[in-house]
Amino acid sequence: MPTKTRIKDYPKWVVTAMWVSALLIAVGSYRFLIADIALVMPAMLHHALERPLMFYLHIGLAPIALALLPLQFSNGLRKARPAVHRWLGRLYGAAILLAGVSGLWLAYTTEEGPVAAVGLGLLSVFWLWTTGVAIRHAMARRIAQHRVWMIRSAALTLAAVTLRIYLPIGAVTVGFEASYPIICWLAWVPNLVLAEWILRRGRGAPMGATA
Ligand code: HEM
């Protein structure tokens, strides 16, 4: 039975929808550049006022990691310009290092309660961990393991997308207050489970195969 180990093995519309939503959310996150936080991210005003460095580091750098995903998973770019892939990989890693540490601080100081704080805090820890392991494998030229850990890292980076899909659904069903803490877990745990499923499904295929 053929295994689906590469992104291009999945239906084109699924892959396109994933990358387009990643890019749209990354670009939309920079709305703070054209209007006041109080206007465009009112729920984040306390972070902006009380811990501006951590807040702006996070919202300035996390979208870069998200926007880099389609490029880093492009077989064409990786084959044609491996040096570009390596430099963008360093940028992805640096963005996540700073956005992950600041995200951890924002999680610790969130006003949405302990369930949300632990959900987002663990997401930060797993984000930093999976990305760090992925980069270490790349530096040691262990490409098969690099690929596996990068898929895990990407699943967590895409939490920025899933969170923003669930937020309006939560708001119109049980309301923001009740849904937000659950969404802080729902945004990434199923992503990680899906990534593991994809990886297990592809096991047995040539490990050099790229996502
Ligand atoms: C995957 C690991 C991530 C973690 C742990 C994380 C954590 C956080 C936390 C704790 C907050 C404040 C939420 C609150 O206080 O309730 C926040 C806000 C924010 N994050 Fe992240 N984040 C992550 C990834 C990303 C990514 C990839 C983006 C890229 C778009 C992003 C963009 C933002 C933005 C724009 C805000 C301001 C909230 C808003 O959109 O209105 N984050 N993040």
PDB file of C-alpha atoms and ligand atoms in Angstrom:
ATOM      1  CA  MET A   1       0.000   0.000   0.000  1.00  0.00           C
ATOM      2  CA  PRO A   2       1.489   3.391  -0.923  1.00  0.00           C
ATOM      3  CA  THR A   3       2.467   5.525   2.059  1.00  0.00           C
ATOM      4  CA  LYS A   4       1.949   9.272   2.275  1.00  0.00           C
ATOM      5  CA  THR A   5       5.263  10.562   3.448  1.00  0.00           C
ATOM      6  CA  ARG A   6       5.522  13.774   1.516  1.00  0.00           C
ATOM      7  CA  ILE A   7       3.405  16.908   1.650  1.00  0.00           C
ATOM      8  CA  LYS A   8       2.808  16.602  -2.108  1.00  0.00           C
ATOM      9  CA  ASP A   9       1.194  13.173  -1.555  1.00  0.00           C
ATOM     10  CA  TYR A  10      -1.751  14.859   0.194  1.00  0.00           C
ATOM     11  CA  PRO A  11      -4.650  16.465  -1.723  1.00  0.00           C
ATOM     12  CA  LYS A  12      -3.480  19.729  -3.246  1.00  0.00           C
ATOM     13  CA  TRP A  13      -6.378  21.717  -1.803  1.00  0.00           C
ATOM     14  CA  VAL A  14      -5.498  20.595   1.753  1.00  0.00           C
ATOM     15  CA  VAL A  15      -1.870  21.649   1.369  1.00  0.00           C
ATOM     16  CA  THR A  16      -2.853  24.931  -0.335  1.00  0.00           C
ATOM     17  CA  ALA A  17      -5.427  25.737   2.381  1.00  0.00           C
ATOM     18  CA  MET A  18      -2.828  25.029   5.082  1.00  0.00           C
ATOM     19  CA  TRP A  19      -0.149  27.255   3.576  1.00  0.00           C
ATOM     20  CA  VAL A  20      -2.536  30.059   2.544  1.00  0.00           C
ATOM     21  CA  SER A  21      -4.045  30.222   6.052  1.00  0.00           C
ATOM     22  CA  ALA A  22      -0.523  30.211   7.561  1.00  0.00           C
ATOM     23  CA  LEU A  23       0.474  33.153   5.363  1.00  0.00           C
ATOM     24  CA  LEU A  24      -2.765  35.078   5.966  1.00  0.00           C
ATOM     25  CA  ILE A  25      -2.489  34.694   9.746  1.00  0.00           C
ATOM     26  CA  ALA A  26       1.197  35.632   9.697  1.00  0.00           C
ATOM     27  CA  VAL A  27       0.486  38.804   7.702  1.00  0.00           C
ATOM     28  CA  GLY A  28      -2.624  39.608   9.784  1.00  0.00           C
ATOM     29  CA  SER A  29      -0.552  39.398  12.972  1.00  0.00           C
ATOM     30  CA  TYR A  30       1.320  42.513  11.864  1.00  0.00           C
ATOM     31  CA  ARG A  31      -1.867  44.596  12.143  1.00  0.00           C
ATOM     32  CA  PHE A  32      -0.268  46.150  15.226  1.00  0.00           C
ATOM     33  CA  LEU A  33       2.090  47.992  12.831  1.00  0.00           C
ATOM     34  CA  ILE A  34      -0.741  50.037  11.328  1.00  0.00           C
ATOM     35  CA  ALA A  35      -3.052  50.584  14.313  1.00  0.00           C
ATOM     36  CA  ASP A  36      -2.954  50.807  18.094  1.00  0.00           C
ATOM     37  CA  ILE A  37      -2.894  47.542  20.113  1.00  0.00           C
ATOM     38  CA  ALA A  38      -5.940  48.799  22.051  1.00  0.00           C
ATOM     39  CA  LEU A  39      -7.805  48.823  18.756  1.00  0.00           C
ATOM     40  CA  VAL A  40      -6.510  45.738  16.929  1.00  0.00           C
ATOM     41  CA  MET A  41      -5.650  43.380  19.859  1.00  0.00           C
ATOM     42  CA  PRO A  42      -7.636  44.765  22.810  1.00  0.00           C
ATOM     43  CA  ALA A  43      -7.315  41.550  24.845  1.00  0.00           C
ATOM     44  CA  MET A  44      -3.508  41.867  24.593  1.00  0.00           C
ATOM     45  CA  LEU A  45      -3.313  45.437  25.925  1.00  0.00           C
ATOM     46  CA  HIS A  46      -2.156  44.269  29.375  1.00  0.00           C
ATOM     47  CA  HIS A  47       0.775  42.379  27.826  1.00  0.00           C
ATOM     48  CA  ALA A  48       1.697  45.415  25.687  1.00  0.00           C
ATOM     49  CA  LEU A  49       1.636  47.764  28.682  1.00  0.00           C
ATOM     50  CA  GLU A  50       3.145  45.535  31.370  1.00  0.00           C
ATOM     51  CA  ARG A  51       5.730  43.493  29.420  1.00  0.00           C
ATOM     52  CA  PRO A  52       6.248  45.256  26.066  1.00  0.00           C
ATOM     53  CA  LEU A  53       9.601  43.581  25.281  1.00  0.00           C
ATOM     54  CA  MET A  54       8.254  40.040  25.624  1.00  0.00           C
ATOM     55  CA  PHE A  55       5.009  40.921  23.877  1.00  0.00           C
ATOM     56  CA  TYR A  56       6.552  42.633  20.839  1.00  0.00           C
ATOM     57  CA  LEU A  57       9.290  39.985  20.566  1.00  0.00           C
ATOM     58  CA  HIS A  58       6.540  37.372  20.391  1.00  0.00           C
ATOM     59  CA  ILE A  59       4.153  39.063  17.985  1.00  0.00           C
ATOM     60  CA  GLY A  60       7.061  40.363  15.892  1.00  0.00           C
ATOM     61  CA  LEU A  61       8.900  37.046  15.468  1.00  0.00           C
ATOM     62  CA  ALA A  62       6.343  34.214  15.777  1.00  0.00           C
ATOM     63  CA  PRO A  63       4.626  35.219  12.486  1.00  0.00           C
ATOM     64  CA  ILE A  64       8.001  34.926  10.703  1.00  0.00           C
ATOM     65  CA  ALA A  65       8.234  31.255  11.749  1.00  0.00           C
ATOM     66  CA  LEU A  66       4.683  30.675  10.526  1.00  0.00           C
ATOM     67  CA  ALA A  67       5.297  32.400   7.184  1.00  0.00           C
ATOM     68  CA  LEU A  68       8.487  30.378   6.609  1.00  0.00           C
ATOM     69  CA  LEU A  69       6.722  26.992   6.794  1.00  0.00           C
ATOM     70  CA  PRO A  70       5.509  26.870   3.148  1.00  0.00           C
ATOM     71  CA  LEU A  71       9.004  27.764   1.930  1.00  0.00           C
ATOM     72  CA  GLN A  72      10.804  25.262   4.163  1.00  0.00           C
ATOM     73  CA  PHE A  73       8.471  22.423   3.159  1.00  0.00           C
ATOM     74  CA  SER A  74       8.790  23.215  -0.554  1.00  0.00           C
ATOM     75  CA  ASN A  75      10.610  20.324  -2.262  1.00  0.00           C
ATOM     76  CA  GLY A  76      11.410  22.579  -5.209  1.00  0.00           C
ATOM     77  CA  LEU A  77      13.123  25.286  -3.189  1.00  0.00           C
ATOM     78  CA  ARG A  78      15.009  22.814  -1.035  1.00  0.00           C
ATOM     79  CA  LYS A  79      16.395  20.986  -4.061  1.00  0.00           C
ATOM     80  CA  ALA A  80      17.118  24.038  -6.192  1.00  0.00           C
ATOM     81  CA  ARG A  81      18.517  26.266  -3.430  1.00  0.00           C
ATOM     82  CA  PRO A  82      19.748  24.198  -0.459  1.00  0.00           C
ATOM     83  CA  ALA A  83      21.721  27.151   0.898  1.00  0.00           C
ATOM     84  CA  VAL A  84      18.529  29.265   0.998  1.00  0.00           C
ATOM     85  CA  HIS A  85      16.788  26.404   2.852  1.00  0.00           C
ATOM     86  CA  ARG A  86      19.604  26.355   5.411  1.00  0.00           C
ATOM     87  CA  TRP A  87      19.557  30.137   5.950  1.00  0.00           C
ATOM     88  CA  LEU A  88      15.775  30.246   6.251  1.00  0.00           C
ATOM     89  CA  GLY A  89      16.054  27.315   8.670  1.00  0.00           C
ATOM     90  CA  ARG A  90      18.391  29.359  10.860  1.00  0.00           C
ATOM     91  CA  LEU A  91      15.889  32.230  10.723  1.00  0.00           C
ATOM     92  CA  TYR A  92      13.027  29.828  11.627  1.00  0.00           C
ATOM     93  CA  GLY A  93      15.046  28.516  14.594  1.00  0.00           C
ATOM     94  CA  ALA A  94      16.060  31.982  15.829  1.00  0.00           C
ATOM     95  CA  ALA A  95      12.481  33.280  15.503  1.00  0.00           C
ATOM     96  CA  ILE A  96      11.158  30.312  17.511  1.00  0.00           C
ATOM     97  CA  LEU A  97      13.858  30.620  20.156  1.00  0.00           C
ATOM     98  CA  LEU A  98      12.829  34.214  20.903  1.00  0.00           C
ATOM     99  CA  ALA A  99       9.093  33.831  20.207  1.00  0.00           C
ATOM    100  CA  GLY A 100       9.005  30.624  22.259  1.00  0.00           C
ATOM    101  CA  VAL A 101      10.740  32.078  25.325  1.00  0.00           C
ATOM    102  CA  SER A 102       8.587  35.230  25.160  1.00  0.00           C
ATOM    103  CA  GLY A 103       5.497  33.047  24.515  1.00  0.00           C
ATOM    104  CA  LEU A 104       6.307  31.145  27.701  1.00  0.00           C
ATOM    105  CA  TRP A 105       6.409  34.422  29.604  1.00  0.00           C
ATOM    106  CA  LEU A 106       3.125  35.589  28.052  1.00  0.00           C
ATOM    107  CA  ALA A 107       1.569  32.241  29.016  1.00  0.00           C
ATOM    108  CA  TYR A 108       2.768  32.635  32.608  1.00  0.00           C
ATOM    109  CA  THR A 109       1.241  36.129  32.761  1.00  0.00           C
ATOM    110  CA  THR A 110      -1.969  35.516  30.805  1.00  0.00           C
ATOM    111  CA  GLU A 111      -5.169  36.852  32.367  1.00  0.00           C
ATOM    112  CA  GLU A 112      -7.189  33.885  31.077  1.00  0.00           C
ATOM    113  CA  GLY A 113      -6.588  31.560  34.037  1.00  0.00           C
ATOM    114  CA  PRO A 114      -4.396  28.564  34.935  1.00  0.00           C
ATOM    115  CA  VAL A 115      -5.797  26.090  32.381  1.00  0.00           C
ATOM    116  CA  ALA A 116      -4.963  28.484  29.523  1.00  0.00           C
ATOM    117  CA  ALA A 117      -1.602  29.330  31.101  1.00  0.00           C
ATOM    118  CA  VAL A 118      -0.514  25.676  31.386  1.00  0.00           C
ATOM    119  CA  GLY A 119      -1.808  24.857  27.873  1.00  0.00           C
ATOM    120  CA  LEU A 120       0.092  27.723  26.267  1.00  0.00           C
ATOM    121  CA  GLY A 121       3.118  27.218  28.525  1.00  0.00           C
ATOM    122  CA  LEU A 122       3.462  23.561  27.532  1.00  0.00           C
ATOM    123  CA  LEU A 123       3.005  24.534  23.900  1.00  0.00           C
ATOM    124  CA  SER A 124       5.985  26.912  24.262  1.00  0.00           C
ATOM    125  CA  VAL A 125       8.125  24.209  25.844  1.00  0.00           C
ATOM    126  CA  PHE A 126       7.272  21.622  23.145  1.00  0.00           C
ATOM    127  CA  TRP A 127       7.736  24.251  20.419  1.00  0.00           C
ATOM    128  CA  LEU A 128      11.243  25.099  21.641  1.00  0.00           C
ATOM    129  CA  TRP A 129      12.117  21.442  22.212  1.00  0.00           C
ATOM    130  CA  THR A 130      10.937  19.990  18.870  1.00  0.00           C
ATOM    131  CA  THR A 131      12.515  22.847  16.910  1.00  0.00           C
ATOM    132  CA  GLY A 132      15.800  22.583  18.827  1.00  0.00           C
ATOM    133  CA  VAL A 133      16.011  18.819  18.231  1.00  0.00           C
ATOM    134  CA  ALA A 134      15.129  19.297  14.524  1.00  0.00           C
ATOM    135  CA  ILE A 135      17.910  21.855  14.077  1.00  0.00           C
ATOM    136  CA  ARG A 136      20.462  19.735  15.951  1.00  0.00           C
ATOM    137  CA  HIS A 137      19.733  16.832  13.574  1.00  0.00           C
ATOM    138  CA  ALA A 138      20.085  19.156  10.565  1.00  0.00           C
ATOM    139  CA  MET A 139      23.447  20.422  11.803  1.00  0.00           C
ATOM    140  CA  ALA A 140      24.640  16.822  12.207  1.00  0.00           C
ATOM    141  CA  ARG A 141      23.309  16.044   8.695  1.00  0.00           C
ATOM    142  CA  ARG A 142      20.874  13.456  10.086  1.00  0.00           C
ATOM    143  CA  ILE A 143      18.302  14.425   7.489  1.00  0.00           C
ATOM    144  CA  ALA A 144      15.731  11.687   8.150  1.00  0.00           C
ATOM    145  CA  GLN A 145      15.495  12.630  11.850  1.00  0.00           C
ATOM    146  CA  HIS A 146      15.578  16.323  10.948  1.00  0.00           C
ATOM    147  CA  ARG A 147      12.503  15.761   8.792  1.00  0.00           C
ATOM    148  CA  VAL A 148      10.634  13.887  11.532  1.00  0.00           C
ATOM    149  CA  TRP A 149      11.267  16.592  14.164  1.00  0.00           C
ATOM    150  CA  MET A 150      10.558  19.403  11.723  1.00  0.00           C
ATOM    151  CA  ILE A 151       7.108  17.895  11.052  1.00  0.00           C
ATOM    152  CA  ARG A 152       6.493  17.976  14.829  1.00  0.00           C
ATOM    153  CA  SER A 153       7.747  21.561  15.059  1.00  0.00           C
ATOM    154  CA  ALA A 154       5.545  22.624  12.105  1.00  0.00           C
ATOM    155  CA  ALA A 155       2.489  20.964  13.693  1.00  0.00           C
ATOM    156  CA  LEU A 156       3.063  23.186  16.734  1.00  0.00           C
ATOM    157  CA  THR A 157       3.780  26.350  14.722  1.00  0.00           C
ATOM    158  CA  LEU A 158       0.443  25.698  12.980  1.00  0.00           C
ATOM    159  CA  ALA A 159      -1.247  25.985  16.397  1.00  0.00           C
ATOM    160  CA  ALA A 160      -1.382  29.702  15.530  1.00  0.00           C
ATOM    161  CA  VAL A 161      -3.740  28.735  12.674  1.00  0.00           C
ATOM    162  CA  THR A 162      -5.863  26.150  14.497  1.00  0.00           C
ATOM    163  CA  LEU A 163      -6.269  28.466  17.509  1.00  0.00           C
ATOM    164  CA  ARG A 164      -7.667  31.168  15.258  1.00  0.00           C
ATOM    165  CA  ILE A 165     -10.055  28.683  13.608  1.00  0.00           C
ATOM    166  CA  TYR A 166     -11.406  27.492  16.980  1.00  0.00           C
ATOM    167  CA  LEU A 167     -11.704  30.968  18.580  1.00  0.00           C
ATOM    168  CA  PRO A 168     -14.768  32.152  16.599  1.00  0.00           C
ATOM    169  CA  ILE A 169     -16.372  28.679  16.880  1.00  0.00           C
ATOM    170  CA  GLY A 170     -15.906  28.785  20.672  1.00  0.00           C
ATOM    171  CA  ALA A 171     -17.169  32.353  20.869  1.00  0.00           C
ATOM    172  CA  VAL A 172     -20.444  31.629  19.043  1.00  0.00           C
ATOM    173  CA  THR A 173     -21.112  28.323  20.812  1.00  0.00           C
ATOM    174  CA  VAL A 174     -20.156  28.422  24.514  1.00  0.00           C
ATOM    175  CA  GLY A 175     -18.643  31.920  24.565  1.00  0.00           C
ATOM    176  CA  PHE A 176     -15.058  33.187  24.719  1.00  0.00           C
ATOM    177  CA  GLU A 177     -14.549  32.862  28.495  1.00  0.00           C
ATOM    178  CA  ALA A 178     -15.614  29.203  28.601  1.00  0.00           C
ATOM    179  CA  SER A 179     -13.904  28.123  25.393  1.00  0.00           C
ATOM    180  CA  TYR A 180     -10.538  29.927  25.540  1.00  0.00           C
ATOM    181  CA  PRO A 181      -8.843  27.706  28.168  1.00  0.00           C
ATOM    182  CA  ILE A 182      -9.885  24.563  26.267  1.00  0.00           C
ATOM    183  CA  ILE A 183      -8.764  26.063  22.960  1.00  0.00           C
ATOM    184  CA  CYS A 184      -5.317  26.699  24.465  1.00  0.00           C
ATOM    185  CA  TRP A 185      -4.952  22.882  24.489  1.00  0.00           C
ATOM    186  CA  LEU A 186      -7.124  22.019  21.508  1.00  0.00           C
ATOM    187  CA  ALA A 187      -5.010  24.292  19.297  1.00  0.00           C
ATOM    188  CA  TRP A 188      -1.947  22.050  19.528  1.00  0.00           C
ATOM    189  CA  VAL A 189      -2.534  18.605  21.070  1.00  0.00           C
ATOM    190  CA  PRO A 190      -4.552  17.246  18.083  1.00  0.00           C
ATOM    191  CA  ASN A 191      -1.985  18.824  15.704  1.00  0.00           C
ATOM    192  CA  LEU A 192       0.754  16.847  17.395  1.00  0.00           C
ATOM    193  CA  VAL A 193      -1.311  13.633  17.375  1.00  0.00           C
ATOM    194  CA  LEU A 194      -1.977  14.140  13.642  1.00  0.00           C
ATOM    195  CA  ALA A 195       1.746  14.702  13.013  1.00  0.00           C
ATOM    196  CA  GLU A 196       2.570  11.444  14.841  1.00  0.00           C
ATOM    197  CA  TRP A 197      -0.069   9.635  12.808  1.00  0.00           C
ATOM    198  CA  ILE A 198       1.400  10.993   9.557  1.00  0.00           C
ATOM    199  CA  LEU A 199       4.886   9.962  10.669  1.00  0.00           C
ATOM    200  CA  ARG A 200       3.818   6.454  11.709  1.00  0.00           C
ATOM    201  CA  ARG A 201       1.881   6.006   8.496  1.00  0.00           C
ATOM    202  CA  GLY A 202       5.003   6.852   6.532  1.00  0.00           C
ATOM    203  CA  ARG A 203       7.229   4.510   8.525  1.00  0.00           C
ATOM    204  CA  GLY A 204       8.828   1.939   6.277  1.00  0.00           C
ATOM    205  CA  ALA A 205       9.075   4.375   3.397  1.00  0.00           C
ATOM    206  CA  PRO A 206      12.564   5.539   2.420  1.00  0.00           C
ATOM    207  CA  MET A 207      13.545   7.791   5.328  1.00  0.00           C
ATOM    208  CA  GLY A 208      15.218  10.220   2.986  1.00  0.00           C
ATOM    209  CA  ALA A 209      11.734  11.002   1.680  1.00  0.00           C
ATOM    210  CA  THR A 210      10.895  14.582   2.457  1.00  0.00           C
ATOM    211  CA  ALA A 211       7.699  16.141   3.625  1.00  0.00           C
TER     212      ALA A 211
HETATM  213  C1  HEM B   1       3.396  27.761  18.962  1.00  0.00           C
HETATM  214  C2  HEM B   1       3.787  28.361  20.067  1.00  0.00           C
HETATM  215  C3  HEM B   1       3.152  29.634  20.568  1.00  0.00           C
HETATM  216  C4  HEM B   1       2.893  29.931  21.862  1.00  0.00           C
HETATM  217  C5  HEM B   1       3.147  29.062  23.064  1.00  0.00           C
HETATM  218  C6  HEM B   1       2.283  31.231  21.880  1.00  0.00           C
HETATM  219  C7  HEM B   1       1.885  31.891  23.037  1.00  0.00           C
HETATM  220  C8  HEM B   1       1.158  33.070  23.052  1.00  0.00           C
HETATM  221  C9  HEM B   1       0.589  33.662  24.227  1.00  0.00           C
HETATM  222  C10 HEM B   1       0.696  33.077  25.629  1.00  0.00           C
HETATM  223  C11 HEM B   1      -0.050  34.770  23.849  1.00  0.00           C
HETATM  224  C12 HEM B   1      -0.854  35.682  24.780  1.00  0.00           C
HETATM  225  C13 HEM B   1      -2.241  35.044  24.948  1.00  0.00           C
HETATM  226  C14 HEM B   1      -2.932  35.371  26.249  1.00  0.00           C
HETATM  227  O1  HEM B   1      -2.417  36.073  27.098  1.00  0.00           O
HETATM  228  O2  HEM B   1      -4.059  34.848  26.416  1.00  0.00           O
HETATM  229  C15 HEM B   1       0.117  34.907  22.423  1.00  0.00           C
HETATM  230  C16 HEM B   1      -0.376  35.922  21.650  1.00  0.00           C
HETATM  231  C17 HEM B   1      -0.126  36.069  20.305  1.00  0.00           C
HETATM  232  N1  HEM B   1       0.593  35.211  19.496  1.00  0.00           N
HETATM  233 FE1  HEM B   1       1.430  33.491  20.067  1.00  0.00          FE
HETATM  234  N2  HEM B   1       2.188  31.696  20.595  1.00  0.00           N
HETATM  235  C18 HEM B   1       2.708  30.754  19.760  1.00  0.00           C
HETATM  236  C19 HEM B   1       2.825  30.812  18.384  1.00  0.00           C
HETATM  237  C20 HEM B   1       2.479  31.902  17.652  1.00  0.00           C
HETATM  238  C21 HEM B   1       2.632  31.982  16.228  1.00  0.00           C
HETATM  239  C22 HEM B   1       3.234  30.920  15.307  1.00  0.00           C
HETATM  240  C23 HEM B   1       2.160  33.191  15.861  1.00  0.00           C
HETATM  241  C24 HEM B   1       2.109  33.675  14.456  1.00  0.00           C
HETATM  242  C25 HEM B   1       1.074  34.268  13.943  1.00  0.00           C
HETATM  243  C26 HEM B   1       1.704  33.884  17.061  1.00  0.00           C
HETATM  244  C27 HEM B   1       1.167  35.150  17.119  1.00  0.00           C
HETATM  245  C28 HEM B   1       0.609  35.724  18.238  1.00  0.00           C
HETATM  246  C29 HEM B   1      -0.123  36.967  18.206  1.00  0.00           C
HETATM  247  C30 HEM B   1      -0.336  37.857  16.984  1.00  0.00           C
HETATM  248  C31 HEM B   1      -0.595  37.181  19.503  1.00  0.00           C
HETATM  249  C32 HEM B   1      -1.472  38.330  19.988  1.00  0.00           C
HETATM  250  C33 HEM B   1      -2.897  37.798  20.102  1.00  0.00           C
HETATM  251  C34 HEM B   1      -3.784  38.102  18.950  1.00  0.00           C
HETATM  252  O3  HEM B   1      -3.578  37.539  17.852  1.00  0.00           O
HETATM  253  O4  HEM B   1      -4.713  38.916  19.113  1.00  0.00           O
HETATM  254  N3  HEM B   1       1.925  33.055  18.121  1.00  0.00           N
HETATM  255  N4  HEM B   1       0.855  33.841  21.967  1.00  0.00           N
END
